[in-house]
Tab-separated table of C-alpha atoms in Angstrom:
chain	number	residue	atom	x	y	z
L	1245	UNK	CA	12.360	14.103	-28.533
L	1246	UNK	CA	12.932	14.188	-24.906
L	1247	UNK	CA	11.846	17.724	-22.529
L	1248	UNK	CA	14.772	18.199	-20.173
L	1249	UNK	CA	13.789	20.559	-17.358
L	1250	UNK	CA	17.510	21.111	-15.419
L	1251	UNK	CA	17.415	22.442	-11.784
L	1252	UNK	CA	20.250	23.997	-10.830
L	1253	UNK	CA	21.284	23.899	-7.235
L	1254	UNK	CA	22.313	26.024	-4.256
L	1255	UNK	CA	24.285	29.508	-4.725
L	1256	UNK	CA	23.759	28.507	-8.493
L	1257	UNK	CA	22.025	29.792	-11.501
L	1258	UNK	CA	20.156	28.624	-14.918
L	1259	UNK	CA	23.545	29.656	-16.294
L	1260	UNK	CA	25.207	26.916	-14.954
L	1261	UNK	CA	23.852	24.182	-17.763
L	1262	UNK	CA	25.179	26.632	-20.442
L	1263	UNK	CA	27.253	23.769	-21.676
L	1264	UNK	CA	25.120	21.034	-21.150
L	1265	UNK	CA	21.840	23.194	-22.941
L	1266	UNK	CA	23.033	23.560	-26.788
L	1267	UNK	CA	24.363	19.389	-26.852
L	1268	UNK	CA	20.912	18.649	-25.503
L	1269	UNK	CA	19.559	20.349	-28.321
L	1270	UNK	CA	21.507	19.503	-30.951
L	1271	UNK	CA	20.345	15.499	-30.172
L	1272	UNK	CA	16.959	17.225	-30.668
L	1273	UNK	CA	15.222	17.629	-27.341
L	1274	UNK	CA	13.576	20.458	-25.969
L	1275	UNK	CA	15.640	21.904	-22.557
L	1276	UNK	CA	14.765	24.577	-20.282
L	1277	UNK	CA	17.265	25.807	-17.775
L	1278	UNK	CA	15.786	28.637	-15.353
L	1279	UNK	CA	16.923	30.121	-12.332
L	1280	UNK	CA	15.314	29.503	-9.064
L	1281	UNK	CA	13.981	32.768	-7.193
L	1282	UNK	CA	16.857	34.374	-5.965
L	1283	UNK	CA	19.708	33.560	-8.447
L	1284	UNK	CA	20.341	34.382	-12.146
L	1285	UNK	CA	18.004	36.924	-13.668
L	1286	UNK	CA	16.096	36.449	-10.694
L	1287	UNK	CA	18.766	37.560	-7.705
L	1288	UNK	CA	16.992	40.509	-7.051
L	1289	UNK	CA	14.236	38.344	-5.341
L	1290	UNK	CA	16.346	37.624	-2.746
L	1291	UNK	CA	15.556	37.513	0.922
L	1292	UNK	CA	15.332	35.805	3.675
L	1293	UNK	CA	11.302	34.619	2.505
L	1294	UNK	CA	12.788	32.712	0.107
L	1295	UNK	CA	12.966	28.745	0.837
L	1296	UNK	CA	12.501	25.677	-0.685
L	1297	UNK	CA	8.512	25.744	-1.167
L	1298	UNK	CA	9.457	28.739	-3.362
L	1299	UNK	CA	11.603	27.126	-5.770
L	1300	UNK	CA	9.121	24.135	-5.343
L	1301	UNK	CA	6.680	26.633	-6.739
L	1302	UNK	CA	8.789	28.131	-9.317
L	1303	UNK	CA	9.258	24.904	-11.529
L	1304	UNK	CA	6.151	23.533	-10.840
L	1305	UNK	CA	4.471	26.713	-12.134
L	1306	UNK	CA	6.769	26.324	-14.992
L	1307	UNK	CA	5.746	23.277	-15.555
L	1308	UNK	CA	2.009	23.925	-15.848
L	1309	UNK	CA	2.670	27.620	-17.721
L	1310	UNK	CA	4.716	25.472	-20.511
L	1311	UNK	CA	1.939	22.958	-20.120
L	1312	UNK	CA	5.189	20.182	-19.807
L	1313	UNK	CA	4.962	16.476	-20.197
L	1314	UNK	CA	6.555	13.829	-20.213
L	1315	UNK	CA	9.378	15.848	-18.455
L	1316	UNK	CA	13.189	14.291	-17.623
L	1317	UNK	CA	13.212	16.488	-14.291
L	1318	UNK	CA	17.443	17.070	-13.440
L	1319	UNK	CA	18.306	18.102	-10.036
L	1320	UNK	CA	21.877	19.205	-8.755
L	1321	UNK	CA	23.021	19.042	-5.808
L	1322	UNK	CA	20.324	20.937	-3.338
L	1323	UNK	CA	17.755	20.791	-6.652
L	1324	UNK	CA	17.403	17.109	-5.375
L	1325	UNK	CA	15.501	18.562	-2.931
L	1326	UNK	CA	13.520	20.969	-5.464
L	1327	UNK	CA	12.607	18.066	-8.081
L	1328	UNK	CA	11.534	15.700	-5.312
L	1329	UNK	CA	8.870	18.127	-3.907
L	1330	UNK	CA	8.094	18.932	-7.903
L	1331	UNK	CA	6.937	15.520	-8.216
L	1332	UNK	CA	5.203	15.164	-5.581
L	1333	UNK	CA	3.404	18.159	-6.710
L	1334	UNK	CA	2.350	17.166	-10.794
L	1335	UNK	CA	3.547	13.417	-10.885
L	1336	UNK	CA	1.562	13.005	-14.116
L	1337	UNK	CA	3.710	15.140	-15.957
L	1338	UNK	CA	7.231	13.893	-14.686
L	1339	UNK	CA	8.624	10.211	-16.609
L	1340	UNK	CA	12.092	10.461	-14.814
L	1341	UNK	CA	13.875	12.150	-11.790
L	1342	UNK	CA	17.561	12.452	-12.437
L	1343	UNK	CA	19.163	13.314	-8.993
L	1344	UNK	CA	22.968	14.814	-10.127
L	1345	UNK	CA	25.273	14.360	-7.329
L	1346	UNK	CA	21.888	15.396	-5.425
L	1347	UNK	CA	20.627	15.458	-2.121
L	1348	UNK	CA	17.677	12.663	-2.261
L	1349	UNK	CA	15.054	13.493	0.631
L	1350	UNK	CA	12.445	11.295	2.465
L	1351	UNK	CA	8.870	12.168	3.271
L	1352	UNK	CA	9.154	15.387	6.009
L	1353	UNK	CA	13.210	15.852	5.815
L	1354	UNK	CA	14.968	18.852	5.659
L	1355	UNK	CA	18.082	19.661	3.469
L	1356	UNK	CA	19.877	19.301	6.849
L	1357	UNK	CA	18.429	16.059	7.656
L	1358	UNK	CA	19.214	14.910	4.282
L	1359	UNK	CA	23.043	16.538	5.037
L	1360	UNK	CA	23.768	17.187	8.520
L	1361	UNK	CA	27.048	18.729	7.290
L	1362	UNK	CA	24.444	21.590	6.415
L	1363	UNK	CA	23.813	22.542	9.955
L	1364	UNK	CA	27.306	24.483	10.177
L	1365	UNK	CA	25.992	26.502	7.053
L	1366	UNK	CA	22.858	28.051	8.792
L	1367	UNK	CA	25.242	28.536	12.129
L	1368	UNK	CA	27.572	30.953	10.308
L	1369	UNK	CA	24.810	32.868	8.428
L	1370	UNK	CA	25.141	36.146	7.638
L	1371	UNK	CA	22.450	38.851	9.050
L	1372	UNK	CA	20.955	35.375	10.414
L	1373	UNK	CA	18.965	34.240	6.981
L	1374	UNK	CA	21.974	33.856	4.278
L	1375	UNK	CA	24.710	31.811	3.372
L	1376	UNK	CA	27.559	32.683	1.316
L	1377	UNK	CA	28.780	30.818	-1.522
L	1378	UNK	CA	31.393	27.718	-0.412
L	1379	UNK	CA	34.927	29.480	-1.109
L	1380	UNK	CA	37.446	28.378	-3.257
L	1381	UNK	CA	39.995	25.368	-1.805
L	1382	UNK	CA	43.014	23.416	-3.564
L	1383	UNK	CA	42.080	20.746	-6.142
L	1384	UNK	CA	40.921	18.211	-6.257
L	1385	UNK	CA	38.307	20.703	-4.442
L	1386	UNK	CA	38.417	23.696	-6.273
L	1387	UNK	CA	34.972	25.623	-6.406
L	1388	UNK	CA	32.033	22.911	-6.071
L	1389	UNK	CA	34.750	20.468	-7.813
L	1390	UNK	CA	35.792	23.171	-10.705
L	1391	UNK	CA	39.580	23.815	-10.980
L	1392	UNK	CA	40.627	25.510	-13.978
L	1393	UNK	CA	41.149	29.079	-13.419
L	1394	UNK	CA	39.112	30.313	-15.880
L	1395	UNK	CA	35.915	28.092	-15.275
L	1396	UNK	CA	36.079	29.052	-11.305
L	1397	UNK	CA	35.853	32.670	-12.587
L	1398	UNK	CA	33.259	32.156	-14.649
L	1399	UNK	CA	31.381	30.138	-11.861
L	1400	UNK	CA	32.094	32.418	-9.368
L	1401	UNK	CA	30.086	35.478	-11.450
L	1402	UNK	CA	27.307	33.576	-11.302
L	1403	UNK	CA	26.911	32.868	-7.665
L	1404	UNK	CA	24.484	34.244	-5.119
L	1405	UNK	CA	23.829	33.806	-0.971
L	1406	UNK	CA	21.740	30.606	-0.346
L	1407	UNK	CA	18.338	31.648	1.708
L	1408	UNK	CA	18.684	29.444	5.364
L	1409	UNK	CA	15.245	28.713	4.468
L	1410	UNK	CA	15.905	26.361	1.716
L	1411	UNK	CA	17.533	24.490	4.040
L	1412	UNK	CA	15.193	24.229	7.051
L	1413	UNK	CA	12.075	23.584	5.295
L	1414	UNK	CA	10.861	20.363	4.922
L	1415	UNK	CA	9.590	18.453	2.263
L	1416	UNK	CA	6.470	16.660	1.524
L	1417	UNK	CA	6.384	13.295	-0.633
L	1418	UNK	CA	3.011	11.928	0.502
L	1419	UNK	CA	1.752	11.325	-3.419
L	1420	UNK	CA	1.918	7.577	-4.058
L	1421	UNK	CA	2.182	8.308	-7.274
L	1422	UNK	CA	5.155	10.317	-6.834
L	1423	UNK	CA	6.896	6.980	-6.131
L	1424	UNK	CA	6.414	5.699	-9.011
L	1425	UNK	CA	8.651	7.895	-10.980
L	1426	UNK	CA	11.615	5.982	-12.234
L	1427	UNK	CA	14.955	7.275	-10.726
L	1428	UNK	CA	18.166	7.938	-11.843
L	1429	UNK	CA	21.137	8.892	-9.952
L	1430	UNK	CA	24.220	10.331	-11.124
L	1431	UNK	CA	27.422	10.320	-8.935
L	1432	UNK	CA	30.440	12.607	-9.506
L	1433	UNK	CA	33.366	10.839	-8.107
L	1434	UNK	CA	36.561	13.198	-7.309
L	1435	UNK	CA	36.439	16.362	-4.983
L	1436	UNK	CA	34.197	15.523	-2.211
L	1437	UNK	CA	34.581	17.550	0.878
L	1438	UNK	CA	34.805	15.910	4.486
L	1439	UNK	CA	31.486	15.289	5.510
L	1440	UNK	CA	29.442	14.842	2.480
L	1441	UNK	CA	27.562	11.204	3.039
L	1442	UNK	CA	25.836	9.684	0.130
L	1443	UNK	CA	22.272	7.609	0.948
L	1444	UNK	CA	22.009	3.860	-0.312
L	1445	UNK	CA	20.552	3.999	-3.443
L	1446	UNK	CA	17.746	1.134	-3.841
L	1447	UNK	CA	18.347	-1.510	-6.016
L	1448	UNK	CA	15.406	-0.990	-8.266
L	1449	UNK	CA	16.869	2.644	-9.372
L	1450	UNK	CA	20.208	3.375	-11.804
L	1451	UNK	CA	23.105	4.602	-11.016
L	1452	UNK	CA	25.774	6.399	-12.785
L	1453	UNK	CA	29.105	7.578	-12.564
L	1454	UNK	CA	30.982	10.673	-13.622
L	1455	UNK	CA	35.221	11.361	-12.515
L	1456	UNK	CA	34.751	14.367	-11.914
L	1457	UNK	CA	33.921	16.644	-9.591
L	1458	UNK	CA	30.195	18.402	-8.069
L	1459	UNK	CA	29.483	20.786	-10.844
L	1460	UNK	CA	30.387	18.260	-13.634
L	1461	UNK	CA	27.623	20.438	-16.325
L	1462	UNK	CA	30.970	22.558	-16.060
L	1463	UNK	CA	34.079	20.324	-16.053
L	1464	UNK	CA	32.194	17.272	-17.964
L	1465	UNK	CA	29.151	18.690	-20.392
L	1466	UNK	CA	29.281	16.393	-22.792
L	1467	UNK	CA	29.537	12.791	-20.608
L	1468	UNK	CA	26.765	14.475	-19.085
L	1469	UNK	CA	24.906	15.136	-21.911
L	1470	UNK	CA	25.254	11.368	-23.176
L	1471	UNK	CA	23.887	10.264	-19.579
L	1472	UNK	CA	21.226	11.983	-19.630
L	1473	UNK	CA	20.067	11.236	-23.367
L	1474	UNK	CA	20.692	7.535	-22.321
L	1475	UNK	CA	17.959	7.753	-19.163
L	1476	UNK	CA	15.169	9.028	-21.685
């Protein structure tokens, strides 16, 4: 048995793995799913205080209140930045970092540096601190790469303003032993808008592919679930 800890990423909630959670568990591993500060049960938490050191905080506190091990730490999207800092934070307890269709940081960056494309996020911000969710364009676009109608409105309820915060803050990865953490990364291939720029991925860390689009724990759960089970 495997203990998946899945990160959602920006706008997002724990909701989002609601189709990915019960397969997980059914193959018999253990899977939490939270929501960052800000989103989910926790939207009310809101405000422009929130960055990425807070969501940092929330799943490394997780972490050491569930007294985790051996975790298979998932990151989508913006997480990438979240589960990077994690590890940095309680290496010991991580034995893989699965970046999905992630944003995959160096020492010091910035979501921005990491995505320039972000800049024009934090320029249009509303009341100067948040951004609103990315809207809705024709497929193969959709919402974050969902098309069907009734999956974008589901998605859609579950969305919330992205603190400019999380993306201005840097990141520290100055743990050696962070590095050592095996890597997987998992591509979604259809749907990517203009200016989204993937990083070389080294040769000594996997890659995988899924055609579909960004949010493929919607539009793909269970070629997602047999990924993941396969990096454990």
């Amino acid at each position: 048995m495997a203990t998946f800890l899945l990160v959602h990423g920006a706008w997002h909630s724990g909701q989002t793995w609601d189709r990915v959670v019960p397969l997980l568990e059914s193959a018999g591993h253990r899977v939490l799913a939270p929501s960052l500060t800000g989103y989910g049960d926790k939207a009310h938490l809101l405000g422009p205080e929130v960055g990425l050191g807070t969501h940092i905080d929330d799943i490394s506190a997780l972490i050491e209140k569930e007294q985790l091990d051996d975790v298979v730490l998932v990151g989508h999207s913006y997480a990438g930045m979240v589960i990077a800092g994690v590890s940095n934070r309680v290496p010991e307890r991580i034995a893989q970092l699965v970046f999905l269709d992630a944003m995959v940081p160096e020492d010091g960056e910035t979501a921005v540096d990491v995505l320039p494309v972000t800049k024009q996020l934090i320029d249009v911000a509303v009341d100067g601190w948040r951004v609103p969710p990315m809207p809705e364009q024709p497929p193969p676009l959709g919402l974050f790469g969902v098309t069907d109608p009734d999956d974008v409105a589901w998605l859609r309820s579950m969305l919330s303003d992205q603190p400019v915060r999380c993306l201005q803050e840097p990141v520290r990865l100055d743990d050696p032993a962070a590095r050592t953490i095996p890597r997987t990364h998992i591509h979604c291939l259809e749907g990517r808008p203009a200016g989204i720029i993937r990083r070389p991925v080294p040769a000594a860390e996997r890659v995988r592919e899924l055609p579909t689009g960004h949010d493929c724990m919607i539009t793909m759960p269970a070629a997602l679930t047999e990924l993941l089970i396969e990096v454990t």
